[in-house]
């Protein structure tokens, strides 16, 4: 069989026409170093994939800061706030837009979107 015959005999694999809108639930949620892994859609990506690693640290005031690392080497820093928004950008010009959906906090900064697990605390004090 000639090389042309071998190549012609192989069937090309076609990519699916649609991709899942989120990562399957069996995908890991914790990295080998213990950091959480969350779903994200970076640079205007259409689909959420569980591939952003979240590093927890503290700023100079002691406030909790989440550093979200992208696979391409980029990152975003978020400061945890207790005013109902959940997170705000720790630096940079772009502001975070947040919304609570079911049991998660959806965050958008520019073209990047993130899905953080959320803990909703209800105040015992009347407003």
Short mmCIF file of C-alpha atoms in Angstrom, two decimals:
data_model
loop_
_atom_site.label_atom_id
_atom_site.label_comp_id
_atom_site.label_asym_id
_atom_site.label_seq_id
_atom_site.Cartn_x
_atom_site.Cartn_y
_atom_site.Cartn_z
CA UNK A 1 0.00 0.00 0.00
CA UNK A 2 1.40 3.35 -0.92
CA UNK A 3 1.55 6.29 1.47
CA UNK A 4 -1.28 7.94 -0.47
CA UNK A 5 -3.42 4.86 0.13
CA UNK A 6 -2.76 4.94 3.89
CA UNK A 7 -3.69 8.59 4.17
CA UNK A 8 -6.77 8.15 2.00
CA UNK A 9 -7.87 5.21 4.14
CA UNK A 10 -7.98 7.30 7.34
CA UNK A 11 -11.22 8.98 8.19
CA UNK A 12 -10.95 12.55 9.37
CA UNK A 13 -12.35 13.22 12.82
CA UNK A 14 -14.82 16.05 12.71
CA UNK A 15 -15.20 18.36 15.68
CA UNK A 16 -18.68 18.48 17.16
CA UNK A 17 -20.82 21.33 15.89
CA UNK A 18 -21.66 22.45 19.41
CA UNK A 19 -19.70 22.36 22.64
CA UNK A 20 -21.06 21.88 26.15
CA UNK A 21 -21.93 25.13 27.89
CA UNK A 22 -20.03 24.13 31.00
CA UNK A 23 -17.51 21.64 32.25
CA UNK A 24 -18.85 18.17 33.15
CA UNK A 25 -19.36 17.77 36.90
CA UNK A 26 -16.64 15.10 37.14
CA UNK A 27 -13.94 17.66 36.26
CA UNK A 28 -11.60 18.37 39.20
CA UNK A 29 -12.49 21.25 41.50
CA UNK A 30 -9.17 21.31 43.39
CA UNK A 31 -5.67 21.59 41.90
CA UNK A 32 -2.78 19.41 43.06
CA UNK A 33 -1.50 22.33 45.18
CA UNK A 34 -4.85 22.62 47.00
CA UNK A 35 -6.11 25.73 45.18
CA UNK A 36 -9.71 25.71 43.97
CA UNK A 37 -10.43 25.39 40.25
CA UNK A 38 -13.45 27.32 38.98
CA UNK A 39 -15.29 27.62 35.68
CA UNK A 40 -14.33 30.58 33.53
CA UNK A 41 -14.79 31.94 30.02
CA UNK A 42 -11.75 34.07 29.19
CA UNK A 43 -11.26 36.65 26.42
CA UNK A 44 -14.93 36.57 25.41
CA UNK A 45 -15.08 32.77 25.25
CA UNK A 46 -18.55 31.39 24.66
CA UNK A 47 -18.21 28.31 26.89
CA UNK A 48 -17.36 28.02 30.57
CA UNK A 49 -14.56 25.56 31.29
CA UNK A 50 -13.29 24.51 34.70
CA UNK A 51 -9.71 25.67 34.15
CA UNK A 52 -9.08 28.80 36.23
CA UNK A 53 -7.12 28.27 39.44
CA UNK A 54 -7.94 30.43 42.48
CA UNK A 55 -5.16 31.35 44.89
CA UNK A 56 -6.19 32.84 48.25
CA UNK A 57 -4.01 35.53 49.80
CA UNK A 58 -4.32 38.66 51.98
CA UNK A 59 -3.61 42.29 51.14
CA UNK A 60 -1.81 44.82 53.35
CA UNK A 61 -5.01 45.48 55.32
CA UNK A 62 -5.62 41.79 55.95
CA UNK A 63 -8.55 41.58 53.52
CA UNK A 64 -8.96 38.30 51.64
CA UNK A 65 -7.86 38.53 48.00
CA UNK A 66 -8.53 35.88 45.35
CA UNK A 67 -6.02 35.69 42.50
CA UNK A 68 -7.60 33.89 39.54
CA UNK A 69 -4.95 32.40 37.24
CA UNK A 70 -5.82 31.79 33.57
CA UNK A 71 -4.26 28.97 31.55
CA UNK A 72 -2.60 31.51 29.24
CA UNK A 73 -0.62 32.97 32.16
CA UNK A 74 -2.90 35.95 32.73
CA UNK A 75 -4.66 36.59 36.02
CA UNK A 76 -7.17 38.81 37.80
CA UNK A 77 -7.20 39.83 41.45
CA UNK A 78 -10.46 40.17 43.39
CA UNK A 79 -10.97 41.51 46.90
CA UNK A 80 -13.66 39.76 48.95
CA UNK A 81 -16.21 42.31 50.20
CA UNK A 82 -19.13 41.96 52.60
CA UNK A 83 -21.45 44.61 51.15
CA UNK A 84 -23.55 42.13 49.17
CA UNK A 85 -21.49 42.17 45.97
CA UNK A 86 -19.18 39.36 47.10
CA UNK A 87 -16.13 40.47 45.11
CA UNK A 88 -14.63 43.59 43.59
CA UNK A 89 -11.56 44.01 41.42
CA UNK A 90 -8.49 44.50 43.61
CA UNK A 91 -6.68 46.54 40.97
CA UNK A 92 -7.08 47.75 37.43
CA UNK A 93 -9.51 50.08 35.74
CA UNK A 94 -12.33 47.66 34.90
CA UNK A 95 -14.97 47.08 37.55
CA UNK A 96 -16.46 43.68 38.35
CA UNK A 97 -20.13 43.07 37.60
CA UNK A 98 -21.53 40.42 39.94
CA UNK A 99 -24.76 38.47 40.26
CA UNK A 100 -25.84 35.53 42.41
CA UNK A 101 -27.23 32.63 40.38
CA UNK A 102 -28.41 29.58 42.33
CA UNK A 103 -25.44 28.60 44.53
CA UNK A 104 -22.76 30.54 42.70
CA UNK A 105 -21.47 34.06 42.19
CA UNK A 106 -21.14 35.03 38.53
CA UNK A 107 -18.50 37.71 37.93
CA UNK A 108 -17.72 39.57 34.72
CA UNK A 109 -14.74 41.86 34.20
CA UNK A 110 -14.38 43.10 30.63
CA UNK A 111 -14.49 40.04 28.35
CA UNK A 112 -13.69 37.59 31.17
CA UNK A 113 -16.38 35.69 33.10
CA UNK A 114 -16.03 33.55 36.21
CA UNK A 115 -18.27 31.26 38.28
CA UNK A 116 -17.35 31.20 41.97
CA UNK A 117 -19.06 28.96 44.52
CA UNK A 118 -21.12 31.26 46.75
CA UNK A 119 -21.98 31.19 50.40
CA UNK A 120 -25.02 33.35 51.00
CA UNK A 121 -25.25 34.76 54.49
CA UNK A 122 -28.57 36.07 55.67
CA UNK A 123 -28.53 38.76 58.30
CA UNK A 124 -30.44 38.04 61.49
CA UNK A 125 -30.92 41.77 62.04
CA UNK A 126 -33.98 43.49 60.57
CA UNK A 127 -33.23 46.13 57.95
#
